[in-house]
CSV table of C-alpha atoms in Angstrom, one decimal:
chain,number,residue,atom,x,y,z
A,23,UNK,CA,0.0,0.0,0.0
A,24,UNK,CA,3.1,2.4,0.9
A,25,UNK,CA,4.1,1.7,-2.2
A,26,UNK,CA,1.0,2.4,-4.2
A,27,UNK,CA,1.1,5.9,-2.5
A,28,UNK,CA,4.7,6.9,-2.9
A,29,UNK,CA,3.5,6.0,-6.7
A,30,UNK,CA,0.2,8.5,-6.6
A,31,UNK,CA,2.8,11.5,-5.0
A,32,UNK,CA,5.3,10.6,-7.9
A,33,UNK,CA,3.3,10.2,-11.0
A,34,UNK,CA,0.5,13.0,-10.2
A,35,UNK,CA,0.0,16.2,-8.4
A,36,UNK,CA,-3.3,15.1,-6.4
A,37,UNK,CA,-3.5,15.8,-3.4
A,38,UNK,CA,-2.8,12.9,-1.2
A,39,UNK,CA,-3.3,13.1,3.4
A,40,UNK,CA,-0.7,10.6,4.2
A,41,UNK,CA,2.8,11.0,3.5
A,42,UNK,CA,4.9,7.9,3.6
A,43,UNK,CA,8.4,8.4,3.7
A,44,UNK,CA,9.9,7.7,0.8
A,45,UNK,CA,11.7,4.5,-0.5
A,46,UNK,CA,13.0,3.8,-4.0
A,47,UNK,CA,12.9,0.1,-3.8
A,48,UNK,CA,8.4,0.7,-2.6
A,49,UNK,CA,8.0,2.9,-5.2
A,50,UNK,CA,9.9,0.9,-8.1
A,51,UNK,CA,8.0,-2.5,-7.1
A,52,UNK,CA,4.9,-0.2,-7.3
A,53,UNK,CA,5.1,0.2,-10.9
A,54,UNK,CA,2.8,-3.1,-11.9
A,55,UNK,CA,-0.1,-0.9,-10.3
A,56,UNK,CA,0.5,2.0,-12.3
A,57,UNK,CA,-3.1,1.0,-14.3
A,58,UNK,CA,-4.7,2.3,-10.7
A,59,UNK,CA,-2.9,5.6,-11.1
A,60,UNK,CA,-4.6,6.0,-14.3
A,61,UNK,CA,-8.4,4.7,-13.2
A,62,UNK,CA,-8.1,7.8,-11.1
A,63,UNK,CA,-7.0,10.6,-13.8
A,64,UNK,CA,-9.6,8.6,-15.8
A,65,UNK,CA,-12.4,9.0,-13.2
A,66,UNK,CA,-11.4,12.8,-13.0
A,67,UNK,CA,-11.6,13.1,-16.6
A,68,UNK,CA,-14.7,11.3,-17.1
A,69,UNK,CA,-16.4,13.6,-14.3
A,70,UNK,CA,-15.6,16.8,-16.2
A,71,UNK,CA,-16.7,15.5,-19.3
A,72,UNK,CA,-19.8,14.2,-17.8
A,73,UNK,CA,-20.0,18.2,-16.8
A,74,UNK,CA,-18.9,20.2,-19.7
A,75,UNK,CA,-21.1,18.1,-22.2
A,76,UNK,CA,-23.7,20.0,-20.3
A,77,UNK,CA,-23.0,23.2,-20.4
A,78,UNK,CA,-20.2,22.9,-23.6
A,79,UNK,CA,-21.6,22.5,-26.8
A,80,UNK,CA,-18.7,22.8,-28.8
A,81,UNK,CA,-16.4,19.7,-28.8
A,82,UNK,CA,-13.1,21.0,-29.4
A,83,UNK,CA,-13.5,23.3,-26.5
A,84,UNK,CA,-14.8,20.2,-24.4
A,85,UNK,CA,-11.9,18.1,-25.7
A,86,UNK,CA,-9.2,20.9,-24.8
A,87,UNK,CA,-10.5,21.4,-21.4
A,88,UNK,CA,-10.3,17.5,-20.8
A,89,UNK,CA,-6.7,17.2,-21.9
A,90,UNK,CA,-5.5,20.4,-20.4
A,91,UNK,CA,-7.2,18.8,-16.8
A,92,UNK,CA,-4.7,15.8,-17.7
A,93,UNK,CA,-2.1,17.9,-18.0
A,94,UNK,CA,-2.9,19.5,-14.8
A,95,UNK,CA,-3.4,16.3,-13.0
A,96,UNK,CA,0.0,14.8,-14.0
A,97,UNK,CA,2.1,18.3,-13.6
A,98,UNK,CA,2.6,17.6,-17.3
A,99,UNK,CA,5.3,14.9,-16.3
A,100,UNK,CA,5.0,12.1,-18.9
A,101,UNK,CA,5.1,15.4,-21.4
A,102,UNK,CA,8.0,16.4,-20.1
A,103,UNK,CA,9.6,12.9,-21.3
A,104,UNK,CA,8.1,12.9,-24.1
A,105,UNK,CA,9.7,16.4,-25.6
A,106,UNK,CA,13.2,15.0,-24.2
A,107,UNK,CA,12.8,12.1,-25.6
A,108,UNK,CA,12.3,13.6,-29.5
A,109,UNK,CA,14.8,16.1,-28.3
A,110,UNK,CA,17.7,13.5,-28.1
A,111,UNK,CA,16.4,10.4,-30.0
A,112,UNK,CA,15.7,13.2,-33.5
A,113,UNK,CA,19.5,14.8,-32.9
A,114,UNK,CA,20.8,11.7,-34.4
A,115,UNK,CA,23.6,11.5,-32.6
A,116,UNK,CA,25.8,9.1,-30.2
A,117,UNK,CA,24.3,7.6,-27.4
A,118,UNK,CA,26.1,9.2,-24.7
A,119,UNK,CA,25.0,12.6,-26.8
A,120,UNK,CA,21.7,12.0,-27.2
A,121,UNK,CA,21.3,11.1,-23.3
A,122,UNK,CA,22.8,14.2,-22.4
A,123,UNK,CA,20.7,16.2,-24.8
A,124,UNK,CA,17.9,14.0,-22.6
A,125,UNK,CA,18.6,15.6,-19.7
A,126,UNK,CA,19.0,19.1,-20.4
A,127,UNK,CA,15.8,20.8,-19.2
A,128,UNK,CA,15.8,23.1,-22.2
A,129,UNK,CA,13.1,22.4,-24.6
A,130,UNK,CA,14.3,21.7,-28.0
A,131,UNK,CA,13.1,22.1,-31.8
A,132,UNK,CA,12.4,18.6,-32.3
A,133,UNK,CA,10.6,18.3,-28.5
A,134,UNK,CA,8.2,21.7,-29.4
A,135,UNK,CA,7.2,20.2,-32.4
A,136,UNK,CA,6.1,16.9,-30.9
A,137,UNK,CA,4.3,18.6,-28.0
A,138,UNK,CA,2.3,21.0,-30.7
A,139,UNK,CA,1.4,17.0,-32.6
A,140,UNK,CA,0.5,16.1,-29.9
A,141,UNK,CA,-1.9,18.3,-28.4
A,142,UNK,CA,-3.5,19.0,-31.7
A,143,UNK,CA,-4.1,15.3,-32.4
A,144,UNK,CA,-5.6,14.3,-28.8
A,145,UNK,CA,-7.7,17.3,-29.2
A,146,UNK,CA,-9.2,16.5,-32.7
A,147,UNK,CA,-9.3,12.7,-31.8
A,148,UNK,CA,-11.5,13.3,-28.8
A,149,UNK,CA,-13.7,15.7,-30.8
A,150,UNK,CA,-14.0,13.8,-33.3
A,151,UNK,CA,-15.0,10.6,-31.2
A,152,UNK,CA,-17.8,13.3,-29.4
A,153,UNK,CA,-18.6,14.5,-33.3
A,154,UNK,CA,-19.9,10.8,-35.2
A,155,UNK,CA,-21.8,9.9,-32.1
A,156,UNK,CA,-23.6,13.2,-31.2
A,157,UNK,CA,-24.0,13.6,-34.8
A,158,UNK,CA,-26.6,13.6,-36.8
A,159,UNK,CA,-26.4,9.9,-38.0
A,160,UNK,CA,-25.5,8.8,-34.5
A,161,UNK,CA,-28.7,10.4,-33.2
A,162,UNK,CA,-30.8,9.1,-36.2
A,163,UNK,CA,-29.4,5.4,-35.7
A,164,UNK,CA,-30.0,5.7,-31.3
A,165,UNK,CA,-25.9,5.9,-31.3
A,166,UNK,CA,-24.5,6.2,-27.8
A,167,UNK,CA,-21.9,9.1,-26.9
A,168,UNK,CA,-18.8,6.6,-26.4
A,169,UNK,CA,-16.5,9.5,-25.7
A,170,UNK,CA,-17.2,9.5,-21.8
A,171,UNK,CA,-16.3,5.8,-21.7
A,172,UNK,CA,-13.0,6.5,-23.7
A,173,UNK,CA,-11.2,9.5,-21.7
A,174,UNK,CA,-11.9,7.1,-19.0
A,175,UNK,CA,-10.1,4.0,-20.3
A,176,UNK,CA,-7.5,5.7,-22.0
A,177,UNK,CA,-5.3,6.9,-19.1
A,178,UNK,CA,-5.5,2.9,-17.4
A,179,UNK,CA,-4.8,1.1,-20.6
A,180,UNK,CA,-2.0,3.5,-21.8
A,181,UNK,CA,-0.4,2.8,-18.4
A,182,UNK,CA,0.4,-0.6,-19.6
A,183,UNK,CA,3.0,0.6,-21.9
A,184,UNK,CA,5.7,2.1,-19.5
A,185,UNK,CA,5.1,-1.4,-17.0
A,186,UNK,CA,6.0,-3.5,-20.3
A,187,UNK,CA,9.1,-1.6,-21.1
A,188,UNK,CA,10.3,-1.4,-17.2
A,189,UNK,CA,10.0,-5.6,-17.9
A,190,UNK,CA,11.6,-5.7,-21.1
A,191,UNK,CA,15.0,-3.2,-21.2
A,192,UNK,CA,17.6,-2.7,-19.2
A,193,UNK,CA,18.1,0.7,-18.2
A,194,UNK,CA,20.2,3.5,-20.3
A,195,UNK,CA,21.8,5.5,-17.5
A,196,UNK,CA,24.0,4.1,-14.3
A,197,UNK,CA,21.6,6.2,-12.1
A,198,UNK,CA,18.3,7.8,-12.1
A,199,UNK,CA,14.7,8.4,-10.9
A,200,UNK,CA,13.1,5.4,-12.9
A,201,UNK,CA,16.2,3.1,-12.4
A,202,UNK,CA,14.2,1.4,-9.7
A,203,UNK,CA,11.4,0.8,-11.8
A,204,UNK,CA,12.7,-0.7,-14.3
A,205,UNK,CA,14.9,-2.8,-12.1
A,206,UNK,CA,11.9,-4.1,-9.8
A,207,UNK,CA,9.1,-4.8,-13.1
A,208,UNK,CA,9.4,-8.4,-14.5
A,209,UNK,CA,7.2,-9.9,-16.6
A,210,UNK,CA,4.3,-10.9,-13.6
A,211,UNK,CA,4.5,-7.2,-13.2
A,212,UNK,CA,3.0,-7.0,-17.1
A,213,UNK,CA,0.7,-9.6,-16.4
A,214,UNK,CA,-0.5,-7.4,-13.5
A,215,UNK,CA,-1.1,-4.0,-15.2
A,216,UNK,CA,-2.9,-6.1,-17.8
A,217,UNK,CA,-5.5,-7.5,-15.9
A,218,UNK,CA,-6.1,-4.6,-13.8
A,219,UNK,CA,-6.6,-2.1,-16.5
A,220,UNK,CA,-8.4,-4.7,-18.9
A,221,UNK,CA,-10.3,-5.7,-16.3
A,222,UNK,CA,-11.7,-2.3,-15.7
A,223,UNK,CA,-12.4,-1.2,-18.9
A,224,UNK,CA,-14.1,-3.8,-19.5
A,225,UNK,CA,-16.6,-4.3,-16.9
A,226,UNK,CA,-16.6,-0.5,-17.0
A,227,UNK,CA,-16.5,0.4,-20.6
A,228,UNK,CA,-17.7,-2.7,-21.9
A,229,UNK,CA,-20.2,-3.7,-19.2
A,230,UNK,CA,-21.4,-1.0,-16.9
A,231,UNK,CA,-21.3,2.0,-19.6
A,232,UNK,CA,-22.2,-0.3,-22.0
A,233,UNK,CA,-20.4,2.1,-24.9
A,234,UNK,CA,-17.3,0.3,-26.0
A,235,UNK,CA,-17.1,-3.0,-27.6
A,236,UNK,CA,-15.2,-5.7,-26.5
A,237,UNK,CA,-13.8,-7.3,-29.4
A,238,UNK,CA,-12.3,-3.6,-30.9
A,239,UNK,CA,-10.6,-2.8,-26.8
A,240,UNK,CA,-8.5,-6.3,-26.8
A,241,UNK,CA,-7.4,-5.5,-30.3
A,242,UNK,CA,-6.7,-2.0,-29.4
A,243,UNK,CA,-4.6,-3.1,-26.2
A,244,UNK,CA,-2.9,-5.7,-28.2
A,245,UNK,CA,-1.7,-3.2,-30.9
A,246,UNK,CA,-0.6,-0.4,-28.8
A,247,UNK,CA,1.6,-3.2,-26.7
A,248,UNK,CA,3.0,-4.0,-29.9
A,249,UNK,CA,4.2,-0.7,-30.6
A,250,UNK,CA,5.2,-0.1,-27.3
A,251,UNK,CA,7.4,-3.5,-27.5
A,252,UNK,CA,8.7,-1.8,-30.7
A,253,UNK,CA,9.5,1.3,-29.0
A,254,UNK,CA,11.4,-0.2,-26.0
A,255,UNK,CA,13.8,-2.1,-28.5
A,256,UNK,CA,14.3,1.3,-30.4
A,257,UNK,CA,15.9,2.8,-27.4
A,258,UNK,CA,17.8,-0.2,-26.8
A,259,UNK,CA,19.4,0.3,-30.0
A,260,UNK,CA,18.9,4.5,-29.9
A,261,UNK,CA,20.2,4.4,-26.4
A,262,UNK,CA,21.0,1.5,-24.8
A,263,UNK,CA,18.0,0.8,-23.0
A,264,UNK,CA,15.3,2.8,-21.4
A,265,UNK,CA,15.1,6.2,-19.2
A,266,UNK,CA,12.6,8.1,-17.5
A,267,UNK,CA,12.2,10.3,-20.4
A,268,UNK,CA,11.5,7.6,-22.8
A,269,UNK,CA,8.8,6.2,-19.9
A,270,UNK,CA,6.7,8.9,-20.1
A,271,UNK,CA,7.1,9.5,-24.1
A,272,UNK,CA,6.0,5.7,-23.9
A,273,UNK,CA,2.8,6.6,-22.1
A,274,UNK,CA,1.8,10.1,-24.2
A,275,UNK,CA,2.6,7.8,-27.3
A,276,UNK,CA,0.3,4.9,-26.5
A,277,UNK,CA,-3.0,7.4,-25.3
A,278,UNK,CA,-2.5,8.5,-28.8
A,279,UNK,CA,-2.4,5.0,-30.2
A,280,UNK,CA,-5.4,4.2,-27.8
A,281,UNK,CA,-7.4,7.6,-29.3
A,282,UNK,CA,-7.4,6.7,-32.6
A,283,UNK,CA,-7.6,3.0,-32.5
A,284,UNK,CA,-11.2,4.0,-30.9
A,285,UNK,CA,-11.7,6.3,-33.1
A,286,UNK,CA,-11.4,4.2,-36.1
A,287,UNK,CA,-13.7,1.7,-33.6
A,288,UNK,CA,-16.5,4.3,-33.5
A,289,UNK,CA,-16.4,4.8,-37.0
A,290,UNK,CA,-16.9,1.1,-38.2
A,291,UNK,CA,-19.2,0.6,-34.7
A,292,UNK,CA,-21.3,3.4,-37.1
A,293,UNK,CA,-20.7,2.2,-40.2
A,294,UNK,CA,-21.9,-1.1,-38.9
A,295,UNK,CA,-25.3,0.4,-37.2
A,296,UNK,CA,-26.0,2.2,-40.4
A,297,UNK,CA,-26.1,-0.9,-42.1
A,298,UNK,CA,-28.2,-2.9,-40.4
């Protein structure tokens, strides 16, 4: 449980009453439950959807003020990595050069330009998820909103990706805040993060919501592993392993993977409705 806590104060900024003092090894055998972490942000972000699609009838605005409340939630961490990551990995040059460009705080060409991708895809994937099932054909065929359901599942089945790579490669650097993690994950750990966040989208997303179907969320979970397999041996051979950085480009990388693997799902869930 100390463990799981250390992990809340380290990956978000919510507020949390107890404070545990802190131990590396807790926190980096923590990382299998990092799915949890994400069922909360996911709870938050479902909440102020389930609010601004009252008084918000614009979607892009909606969708912005959901991933800016990510942002928020996480401190903007995991985005963080992610421009560091692009920083070094897109300088194209030696290891040891590229992990140093890594580290320096200073945002980079490279990093800006993947944080501006980013943003702008997340945005239009969301709205456009809210579009095809508020829209007019969605109405006319009794299509429910699936969006709600998605910002909810995304931030637990992303949180595989990081977990799998922690199990998979070594880490790049001698030292440093993830070392632990990826030195305490194995592959039960995967096995772990699996169950819990398929588990919960499922009887959430699938079951209780009743939005998302079942079939299209394995085969979405299954891809965006792949590519996160894919990614972890690209830093192997980038830079020798994994990093802290790379963890968190990991994550941003695999919502986006998760985003528009449902929103190719919605689309052929409407195609198909339209059909019949």
């Amino acid at each position: 449980m100390r463990g799981l806590v250390l992990l809340f104060k380290f990956m978000t900024r919510l507020p949390i009453p107890t404070n545990p003092e802190f131990d590396s090894k807790e926190l980096g055998k923590s990382m299998k439950f990092f799915p949890i972490v994400g069922i909360v942000i996911g709870a938050i972000l479902y909440g102020i959807y389930l609010l601004g699609s009252k008084y918000i009838p614009t979607s892009l605005v909606l969708a912005t003020i959901i991933v800016l409340t990510e942002v928020i939630l996480t401190g903007g961490l995991h985005l963080d990595g992610l421009a560091d990551t692009f920083d070094g990995i897109f300088s194209y040059r030696s290891k040891q050069k590229m992990l140093e460009i890594m580290k320096d705080s200073r945002l980079g060409t490279n990093g800006g330009i993947a944080l501006v991708l980013y943003f702008i895809l997340k945005i239009l994937l969301i709205a456009g998820i809210n579009d095809m099932t508020l829209g007019m054909t969605g109405a006319l065929f009794g299509f429910k909103s699936s969006v709600g359901a998605v910002v909810l599942v995304t931030p637990v089945l992303a949180r595989i990706n990081p977990v799998l790579n922690c199990a998979v490669s070594p880490y790049a650097k001698p030292s440093g805040s993830a070392r632990d993690f990826a030195e305490s994950t194995n592959k039960t750990g995967v096995l772990i993060a699996v169950a819990i966040a398929l588990l919960f989208s499922g009887v959430v997303g699938c079951g209780v919501l009743g939005v998302l179907n079942p079939l299209h969320l394995i085969n979405i979970t299954a891809i965006t592993m792949v590519l996160g397999l894919y990614f972890s041996k690209l830093m192997e051979r980038k830079i020798g392993g994994i990093t802290g950085d790379t963890l968190g480009a990991v994550l941003e990388l695999s919502e986006i993977f998760i985003l528009f693997g449902f929103y190719i799902s919605t689309a052929i869930s409407l195609s198909i409705k339209t059909l019949i």
